[in-house]
XYZ file of C-alpha atoms in Angstrom:
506
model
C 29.981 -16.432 -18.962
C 28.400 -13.335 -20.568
C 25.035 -13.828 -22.256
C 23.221 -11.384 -24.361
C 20.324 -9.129 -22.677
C 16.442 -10.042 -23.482
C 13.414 -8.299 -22.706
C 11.767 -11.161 -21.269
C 8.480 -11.638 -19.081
C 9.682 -11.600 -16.497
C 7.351 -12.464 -13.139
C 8.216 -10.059 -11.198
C 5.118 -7.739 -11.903
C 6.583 -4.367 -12.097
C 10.257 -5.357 -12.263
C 9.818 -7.256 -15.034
C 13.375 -6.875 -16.442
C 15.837 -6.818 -19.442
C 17.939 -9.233 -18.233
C 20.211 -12.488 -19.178
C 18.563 -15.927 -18.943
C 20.929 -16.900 -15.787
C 19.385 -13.253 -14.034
C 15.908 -14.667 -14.828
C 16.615 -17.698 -13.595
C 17.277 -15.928 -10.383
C 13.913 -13.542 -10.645
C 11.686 -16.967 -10.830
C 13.150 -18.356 -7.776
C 12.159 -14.959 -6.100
C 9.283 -15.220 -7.242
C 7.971 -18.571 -5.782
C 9.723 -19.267 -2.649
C -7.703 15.531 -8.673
C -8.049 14.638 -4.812
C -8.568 18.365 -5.649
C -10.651 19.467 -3.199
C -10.440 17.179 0.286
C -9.737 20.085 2.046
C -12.671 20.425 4.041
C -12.559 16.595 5.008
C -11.880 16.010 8.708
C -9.010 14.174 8.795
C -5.366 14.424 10.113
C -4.065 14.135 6.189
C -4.281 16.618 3.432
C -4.619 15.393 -0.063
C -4.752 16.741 -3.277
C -4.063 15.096 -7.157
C -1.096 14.967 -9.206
C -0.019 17.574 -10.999
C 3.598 16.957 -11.544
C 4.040 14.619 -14.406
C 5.899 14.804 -17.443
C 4.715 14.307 -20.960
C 5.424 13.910 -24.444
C 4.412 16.089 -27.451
C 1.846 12.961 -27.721
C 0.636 12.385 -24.262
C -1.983 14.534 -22.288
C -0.918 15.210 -18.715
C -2.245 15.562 -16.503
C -1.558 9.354 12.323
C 0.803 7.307 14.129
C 4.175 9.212 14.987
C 6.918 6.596 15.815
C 4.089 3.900 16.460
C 6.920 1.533 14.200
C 8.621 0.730 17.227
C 5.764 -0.320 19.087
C 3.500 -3.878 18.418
C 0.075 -2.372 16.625
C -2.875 -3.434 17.887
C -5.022 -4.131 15.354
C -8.040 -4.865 17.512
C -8.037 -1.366 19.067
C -8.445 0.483 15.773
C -11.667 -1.455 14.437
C -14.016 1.994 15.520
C -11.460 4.747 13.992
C -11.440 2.027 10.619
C -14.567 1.920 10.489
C -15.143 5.880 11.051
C -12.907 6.619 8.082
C -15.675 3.948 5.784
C -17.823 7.192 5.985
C -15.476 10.021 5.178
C -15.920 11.314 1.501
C -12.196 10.671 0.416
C -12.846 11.021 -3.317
C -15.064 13.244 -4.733
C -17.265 12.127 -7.755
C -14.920 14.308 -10.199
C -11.943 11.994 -9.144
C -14.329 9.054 -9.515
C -14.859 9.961 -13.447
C -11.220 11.179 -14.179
C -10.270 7.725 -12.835
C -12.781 5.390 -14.695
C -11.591 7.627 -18.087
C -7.679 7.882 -17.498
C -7.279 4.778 -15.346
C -4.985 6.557 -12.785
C -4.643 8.706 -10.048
C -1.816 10.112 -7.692
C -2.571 10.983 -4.189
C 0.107 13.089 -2.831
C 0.161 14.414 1.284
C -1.781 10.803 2.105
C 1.296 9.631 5.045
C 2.281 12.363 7.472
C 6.297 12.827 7.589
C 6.816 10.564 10.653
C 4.937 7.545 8.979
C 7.022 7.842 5.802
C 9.911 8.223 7.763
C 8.748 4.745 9.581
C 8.138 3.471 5.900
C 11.703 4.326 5.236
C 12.834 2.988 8.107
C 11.200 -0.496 7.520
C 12.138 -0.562 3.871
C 15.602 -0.106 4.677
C 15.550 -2.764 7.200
C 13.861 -5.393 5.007
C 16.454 -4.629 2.286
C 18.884 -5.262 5.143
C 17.132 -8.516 5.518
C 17.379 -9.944 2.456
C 20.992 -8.775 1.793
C 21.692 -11.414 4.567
C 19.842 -14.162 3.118
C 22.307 -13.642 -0.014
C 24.901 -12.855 1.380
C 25.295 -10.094 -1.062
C 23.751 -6.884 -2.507
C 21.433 -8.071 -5.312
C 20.343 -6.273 -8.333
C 16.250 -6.230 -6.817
C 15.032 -6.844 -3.976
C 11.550 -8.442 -4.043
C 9.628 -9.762 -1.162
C 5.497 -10.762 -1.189
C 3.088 -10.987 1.466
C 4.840 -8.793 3.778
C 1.704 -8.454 5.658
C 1.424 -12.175 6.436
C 4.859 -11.338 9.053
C 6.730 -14.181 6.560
C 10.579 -12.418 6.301
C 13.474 -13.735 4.890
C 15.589 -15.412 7.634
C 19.228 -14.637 6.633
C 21.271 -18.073 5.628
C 23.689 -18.475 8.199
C 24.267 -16.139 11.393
C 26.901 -16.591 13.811
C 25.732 -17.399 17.222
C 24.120 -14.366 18.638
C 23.636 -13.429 22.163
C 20.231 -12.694 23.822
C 19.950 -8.924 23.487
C 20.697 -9.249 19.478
C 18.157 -11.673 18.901
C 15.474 -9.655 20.831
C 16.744 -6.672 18.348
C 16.926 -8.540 15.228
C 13.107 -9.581 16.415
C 12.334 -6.428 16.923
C 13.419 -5.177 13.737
C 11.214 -7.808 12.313
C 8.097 -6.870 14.157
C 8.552 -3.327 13.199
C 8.872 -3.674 9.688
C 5.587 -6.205 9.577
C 3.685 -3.680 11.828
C 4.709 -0.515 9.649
C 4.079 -2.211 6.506
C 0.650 -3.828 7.722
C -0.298 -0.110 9.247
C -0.210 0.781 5.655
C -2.248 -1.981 4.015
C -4.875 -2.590 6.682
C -4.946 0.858 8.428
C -4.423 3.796 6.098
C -7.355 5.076 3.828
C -5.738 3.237 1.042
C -8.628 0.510 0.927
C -11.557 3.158 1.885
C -9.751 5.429 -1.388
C -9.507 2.304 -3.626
C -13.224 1.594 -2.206
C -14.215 4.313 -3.344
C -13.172 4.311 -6.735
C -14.735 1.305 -7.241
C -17.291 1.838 -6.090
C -18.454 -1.009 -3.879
C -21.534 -1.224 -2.032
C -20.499 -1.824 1.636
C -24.130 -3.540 2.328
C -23.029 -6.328 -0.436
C -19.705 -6.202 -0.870
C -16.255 -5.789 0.826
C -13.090 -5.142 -0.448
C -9.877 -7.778 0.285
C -6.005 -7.188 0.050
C -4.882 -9.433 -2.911
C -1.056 -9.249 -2.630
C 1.240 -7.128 -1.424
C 4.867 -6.701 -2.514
C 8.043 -4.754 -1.888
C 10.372 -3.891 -4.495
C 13.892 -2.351 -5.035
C 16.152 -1.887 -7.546
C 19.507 -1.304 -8.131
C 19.338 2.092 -10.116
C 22.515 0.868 -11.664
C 21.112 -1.781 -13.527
C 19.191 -1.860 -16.900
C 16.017 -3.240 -15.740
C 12.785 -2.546 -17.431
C 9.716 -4.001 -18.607
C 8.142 -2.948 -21.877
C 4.052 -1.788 -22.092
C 2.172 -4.657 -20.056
C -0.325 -5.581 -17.283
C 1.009 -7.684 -14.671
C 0.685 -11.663 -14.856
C -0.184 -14.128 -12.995
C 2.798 -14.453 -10.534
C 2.187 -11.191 -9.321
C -1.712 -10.483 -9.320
C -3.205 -13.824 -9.072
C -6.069 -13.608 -10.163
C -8.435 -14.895 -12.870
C -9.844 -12.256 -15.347
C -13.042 -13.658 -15.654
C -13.781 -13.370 -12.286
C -14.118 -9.552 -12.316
C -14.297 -8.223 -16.086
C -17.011 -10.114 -17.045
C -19.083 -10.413 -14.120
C -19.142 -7.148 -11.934
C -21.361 -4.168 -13.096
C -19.042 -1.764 -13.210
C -15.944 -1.347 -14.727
C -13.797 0.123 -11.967
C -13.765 -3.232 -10.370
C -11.376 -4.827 -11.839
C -9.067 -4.170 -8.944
C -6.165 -1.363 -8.411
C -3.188 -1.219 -7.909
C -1.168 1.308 -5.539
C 2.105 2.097 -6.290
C 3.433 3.654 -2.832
C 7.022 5.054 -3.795
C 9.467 5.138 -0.620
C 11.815 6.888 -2.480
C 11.662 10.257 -4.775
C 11.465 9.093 -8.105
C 12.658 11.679 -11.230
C 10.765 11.597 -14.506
C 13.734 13.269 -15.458
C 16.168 10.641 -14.775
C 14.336 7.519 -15.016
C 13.210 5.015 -12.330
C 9.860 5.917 -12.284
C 6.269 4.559 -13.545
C 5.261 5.601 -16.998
C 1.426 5.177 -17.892
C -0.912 4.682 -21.076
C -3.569 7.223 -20.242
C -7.122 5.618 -21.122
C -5.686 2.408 -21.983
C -7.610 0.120 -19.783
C -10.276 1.089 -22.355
C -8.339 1.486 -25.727
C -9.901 -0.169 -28.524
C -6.144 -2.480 -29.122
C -6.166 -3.591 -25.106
C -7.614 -6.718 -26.367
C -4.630 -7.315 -28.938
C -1.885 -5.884 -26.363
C -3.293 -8.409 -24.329
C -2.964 -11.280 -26.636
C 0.113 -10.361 -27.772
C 2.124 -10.834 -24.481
C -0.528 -13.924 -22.989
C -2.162 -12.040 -20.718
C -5.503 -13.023 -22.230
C -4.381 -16.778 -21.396
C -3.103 -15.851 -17.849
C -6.054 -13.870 -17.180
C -8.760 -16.600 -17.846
C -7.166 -20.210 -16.525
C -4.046 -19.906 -14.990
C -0.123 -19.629 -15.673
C 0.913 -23.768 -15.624
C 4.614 -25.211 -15.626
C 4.641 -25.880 -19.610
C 3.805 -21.998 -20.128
C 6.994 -20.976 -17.760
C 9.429 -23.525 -19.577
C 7.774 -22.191 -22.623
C 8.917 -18.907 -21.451
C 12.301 -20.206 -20.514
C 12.856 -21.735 -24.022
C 12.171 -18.219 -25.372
C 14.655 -16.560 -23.649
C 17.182 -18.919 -23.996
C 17.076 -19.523 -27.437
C 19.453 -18.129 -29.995
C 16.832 -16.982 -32.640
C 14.888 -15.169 -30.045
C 12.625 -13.300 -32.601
C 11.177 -15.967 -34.015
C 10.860 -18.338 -30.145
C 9.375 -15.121 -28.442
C 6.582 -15.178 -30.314
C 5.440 -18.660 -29.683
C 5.745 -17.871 -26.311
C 2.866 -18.334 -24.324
C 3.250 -15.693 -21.901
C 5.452 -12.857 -22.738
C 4.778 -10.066 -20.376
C 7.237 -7.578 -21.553
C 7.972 -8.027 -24.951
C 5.463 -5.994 -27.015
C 8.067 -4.186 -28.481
C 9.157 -7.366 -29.844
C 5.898 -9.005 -30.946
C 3.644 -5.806 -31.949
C 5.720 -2.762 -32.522
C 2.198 -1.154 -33.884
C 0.125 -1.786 -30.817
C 3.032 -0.468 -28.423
C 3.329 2.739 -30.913
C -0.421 3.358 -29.625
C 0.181 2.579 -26.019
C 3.449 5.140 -26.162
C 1.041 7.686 -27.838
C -0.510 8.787 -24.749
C 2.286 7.877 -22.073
C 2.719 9.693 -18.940
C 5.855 9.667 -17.098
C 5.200 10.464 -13.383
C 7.698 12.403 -11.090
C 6.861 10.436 -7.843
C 7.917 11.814 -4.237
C 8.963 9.568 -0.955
C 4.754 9.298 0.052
C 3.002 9.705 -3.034
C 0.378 7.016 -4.348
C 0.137 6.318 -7.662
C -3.535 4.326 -7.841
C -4.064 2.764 -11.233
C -6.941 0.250 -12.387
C -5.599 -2.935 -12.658
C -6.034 -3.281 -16.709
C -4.108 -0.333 -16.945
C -1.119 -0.830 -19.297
C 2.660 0.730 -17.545
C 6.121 0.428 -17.972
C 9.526 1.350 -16.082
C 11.585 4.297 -17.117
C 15.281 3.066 -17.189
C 17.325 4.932 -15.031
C 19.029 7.421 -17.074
C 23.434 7.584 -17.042
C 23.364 10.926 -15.331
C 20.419 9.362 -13.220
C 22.495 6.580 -11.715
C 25.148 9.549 -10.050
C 22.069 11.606 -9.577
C 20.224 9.034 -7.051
C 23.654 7.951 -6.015
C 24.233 11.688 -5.033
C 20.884 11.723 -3.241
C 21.034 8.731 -1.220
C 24.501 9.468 0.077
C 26.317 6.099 -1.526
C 29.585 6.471 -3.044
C 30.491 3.472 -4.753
C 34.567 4.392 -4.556
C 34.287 4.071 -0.949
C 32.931 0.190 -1.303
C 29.102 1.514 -0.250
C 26.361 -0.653 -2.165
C 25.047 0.859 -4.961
C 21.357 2.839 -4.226
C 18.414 1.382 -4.898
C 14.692 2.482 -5.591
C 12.159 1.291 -2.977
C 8.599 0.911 -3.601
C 5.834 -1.123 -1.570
C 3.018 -2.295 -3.963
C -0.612 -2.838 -2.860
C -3.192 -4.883 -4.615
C -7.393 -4.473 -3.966
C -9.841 -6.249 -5.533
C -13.481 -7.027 -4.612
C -13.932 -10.345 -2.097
C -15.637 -12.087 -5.475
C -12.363 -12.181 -7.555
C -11.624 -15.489 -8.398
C -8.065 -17.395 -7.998
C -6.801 -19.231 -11.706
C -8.061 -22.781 -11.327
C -4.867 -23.885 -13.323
C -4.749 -26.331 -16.466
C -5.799 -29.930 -14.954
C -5.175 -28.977 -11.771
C -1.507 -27.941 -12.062
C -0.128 -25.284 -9.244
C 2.823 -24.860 -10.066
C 2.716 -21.126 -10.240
C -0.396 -20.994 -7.860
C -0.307 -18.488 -5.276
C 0.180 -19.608 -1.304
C -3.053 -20.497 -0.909
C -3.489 -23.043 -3.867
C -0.225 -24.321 -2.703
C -1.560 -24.830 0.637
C -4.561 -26.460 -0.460
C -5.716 -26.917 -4.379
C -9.035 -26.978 -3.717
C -8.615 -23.258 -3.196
C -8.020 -22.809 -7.100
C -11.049 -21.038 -8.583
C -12.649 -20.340 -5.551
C -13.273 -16.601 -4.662
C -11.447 -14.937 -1.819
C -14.879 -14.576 -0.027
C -15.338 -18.736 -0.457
C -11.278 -19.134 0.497
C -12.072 -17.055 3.408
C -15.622 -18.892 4.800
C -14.043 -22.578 3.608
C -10.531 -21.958 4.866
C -9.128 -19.040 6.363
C -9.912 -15.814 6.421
C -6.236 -14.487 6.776
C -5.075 -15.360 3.505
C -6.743 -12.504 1.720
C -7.370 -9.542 4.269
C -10.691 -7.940 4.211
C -10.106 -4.481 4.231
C -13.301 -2.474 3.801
C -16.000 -1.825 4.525
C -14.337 -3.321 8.101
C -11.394 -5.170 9.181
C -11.552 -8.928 9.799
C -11.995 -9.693 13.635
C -8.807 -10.332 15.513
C -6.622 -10.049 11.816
C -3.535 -9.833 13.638
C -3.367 -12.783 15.455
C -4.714 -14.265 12.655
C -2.314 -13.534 10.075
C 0.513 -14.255 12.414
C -0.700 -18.186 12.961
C -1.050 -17.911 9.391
C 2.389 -17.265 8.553
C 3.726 -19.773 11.642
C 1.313 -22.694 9.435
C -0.097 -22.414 6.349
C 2.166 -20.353 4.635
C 5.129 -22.520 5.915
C 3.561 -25.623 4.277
C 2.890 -24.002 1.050
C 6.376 -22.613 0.580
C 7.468 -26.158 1.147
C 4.683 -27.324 -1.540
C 6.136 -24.530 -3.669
C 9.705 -25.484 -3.169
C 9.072 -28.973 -4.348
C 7.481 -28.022 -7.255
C 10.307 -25.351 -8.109
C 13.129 -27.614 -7.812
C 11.246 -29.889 -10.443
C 11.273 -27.281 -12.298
C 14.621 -26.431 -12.201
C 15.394 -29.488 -13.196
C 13.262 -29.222 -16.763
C 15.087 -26.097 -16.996
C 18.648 -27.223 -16.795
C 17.532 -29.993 -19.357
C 16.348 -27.206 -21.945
C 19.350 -25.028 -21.499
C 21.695 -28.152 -21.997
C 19.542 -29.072 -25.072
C 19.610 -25.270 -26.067
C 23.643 -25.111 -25.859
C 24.323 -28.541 -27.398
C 22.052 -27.277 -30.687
C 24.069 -23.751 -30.368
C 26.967 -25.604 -30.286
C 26.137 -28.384 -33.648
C 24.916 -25.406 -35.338
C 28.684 -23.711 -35.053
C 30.399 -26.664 -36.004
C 28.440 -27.591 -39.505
C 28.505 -23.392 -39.964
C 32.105 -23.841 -40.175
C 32.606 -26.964 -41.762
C 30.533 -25.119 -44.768
């Protein structure tokens, strides 16, 4: 059955995709269940600011070899963690360029044989969830890799001792390479940094962390947007309105795993300054991210959402919709002429960081037709010999301050609640520094200005208990949803289908 393409909000925070109502379908059930001058820093890494970008007549431009094999012992690097808290990563030049433009890109951060583990463990969790399928999807997209919780494929034949000690393996290494990056790099100390906290009052907690890939063959994009709810879960109000400086809203790092072309799509584009552009507020009403934001993203604003994407006169539905993350083209054309006005779009290589506040406004760049061959030719696929199509890999990070505040939800509905309202509601507009003293201290990772005691062993028990029982919370309250779903598309086709037959009895 073909059905015509929407830009939809879709949750899938920076896959948010042009895609038929049956592929969104399939996204929501995803879904729930410069540095210019470091040089004289002592440190194994060089670093220095972006300067390959690509920009419009409008637009301004601007170590642990092979340790992935091995179990990482968290424990052991508390002292060289907590050596790094002192090491002047940015310098107070990149601290203004990044409170004006609301990015940076740190290139040289990973040595080669850590991005070559990165590689190595994106291309096995890819692996991983092609086996859940059974089949190469269009994205691959796969949260809280840190907590160790992987897709378990959904049927294996019987395997013999020495394949399930290597399919283990292969699981341990792609938690441990992926946590090495999150917990262990200077990421947090850089993002620290930027915003900057005061490591005598506060500390600095992993929010969410996600990997993404996507099929370069497909025409997925999201229009000008900040992500919602189902991908940074967190309330606005909790940081906008109550920190004392701006640069803690959060950030978000955008670790690409792959070289990404400005030149033939794929990448991030960016609104320069537009975490602090005079029409943020009405970009943000436009697409509900002022509603997201403050309470919390309920089950009526998702079948909302559905109803707007499945509805013949789409114009007119999408802009009832409650939460419409990519569709400012659709709603405001004159606010998203002002966000293109000063777009930058990034040329990205395998290792760079692109940090960006988290109010920042972004887009994907379709991948262009000469693109598609051109990453084809680069990752070696050949689609006449049967070879899945390439995709883009990209491992996103998200920081915030330990006072950021999970939604509370309208009257108490967690429907689209992250894992640890799931788990228990009462965590629902409590701070990650209360979620970690009242209930565990796994679920959101303090990162800086030290490492939670013993975080390895707890995040594992976390992921063998909590997390189990909330995916099960989550599934419940997915399949209900489901079910409201299939009743509005058969209520949707029935009225398509009365509205043919008077047409041509006219």
């Amino acid at each position: 059955m073909q059905t015509n393409r929407r830009r939809t909000s879709s949750p899938t925070g920076h896959i948010h995709c042009t895609v038929s109502s049956s592929q969104w379908l399939l996204i929501i059930l995803a879904v729930l269940c410069s540095i210019p001058t470091v040089t004289a820093v002592a440190t194994p890494f060089s670093m220095r600011t972006a300067s390959r970008s690509k920009t419009t007549s409008n637009s301004q431009v601007e170590d642990n070899s092979d340790s992935h094999h091995k179990q990482v012992n968290l424990e052991t690097q508390r002292e060289q963690d907590q050596n790094k808290n002192n090491l002047p990563l940015v310098s107070d030049k990149d601290r203004q360029a990044f409170a004006e433009d609301g990015y940076l890109v740190i290139r040289g951060l990973f040595s080669p044989q850590e991005i070559d583990a990165m590689t190595a463990a994106a291309d096995a969790l890819v692996e991983l969830v092609h086996k859940r399928t059974g089949q190469f999807t269009f994205s691959v997209i796969e949260k809280n890799v840190v907590y160790g919780d992987l897709p378990q494929p959904a049927s294996e034949p019987p395997q013999t001792r020495a394949e399930r000690l290597a399919a283990q393996q292969a699981r341990d290494m792609i938690v441990q390479t992926f946590r090495q990056v999150a917990l262990h790099s200077k990421l947090p100390h850089i993002c620290a940094q930027l915003m900057e906290l005061d490591p005598q009052t506060q500390c600095l907690r992993l929010l969410r962390d996600v990997f993404l890939a996507k099929d370069v063959s497909t025409d997925t994009t999201c229009d000008w947007h900040v992500d919602d709810q189902t991908f940074w879960p967190e309330s606005f109000v909790s940081t906008a309105s109550q920190q004392s400086s701006r640069n803690q809203d959060g950030i978000n790092v955008w670790l690409a795993l792959d070289d990404y072309s400005a030149q033939h799509g794929g990448s991030m584009i960016v609104s320069k300054g537009s975490h602090r552009a005079e029409w943020r507020h009405d970009a943000y009403q436009a697409i509900g991210q002022d509603r997201t934001q403050d309470g919390g993203m309920t089950k009526d604003d998702v079948l909302d959402l559905i109803s707007a994407i499945t509805e013949n006169s789409k114009s007119k539905k999408q802009k009832r919709a409650k939460v419409a993350t990519c569709s400012l083209q659709e709603i405001n054309p004159r606010i998203r002429a002002k966000a293109e006005a000063n777009k930058v779009e990034l040329d990205l290589q395998k290792g760079d960081c692109l940090i960006a506040t988290r109010l920042l406004f972004h887009r994907t760049a379709q991948v262009t037709k000469e693109g598609v061959q051109y990453y084809r030719d680069q990752s070696g696929c050949n689609s006449k010999d049967g070879n899945p199509k390439p995709h883009l890999h990209r491992y996103s990070l998200r920081y915030v301050p330990g006072t950021a505040r999970l939604p509370r939800g309208d009257d108490g509905d967690t429907t689209m609640a992250d894992l640890a309202a799931q788990w228990k509601s009462d965590n629902a507009g409590r701070t990650l520094d209360e979620i970690s003293q009242l209930d565990h201290p796994a679920w959101y990772p303090q990162t800086w200005p030290q490492l939670e005691r013993h975080l390895h062993h707890k995040l594992n028990r976390l992921a063998s208990h909590q997390v189990v029982q909330a995916k099960a919370h989550a599934k419940a309250s997915f399949e209900d949803l489901m079910a409201q779903v299939a009743a509005l598309q058969q209520e949707s086709s029935t009225t398509a289908t009365d509205n043919g037959k008077n047409n041509s009895s006219m």
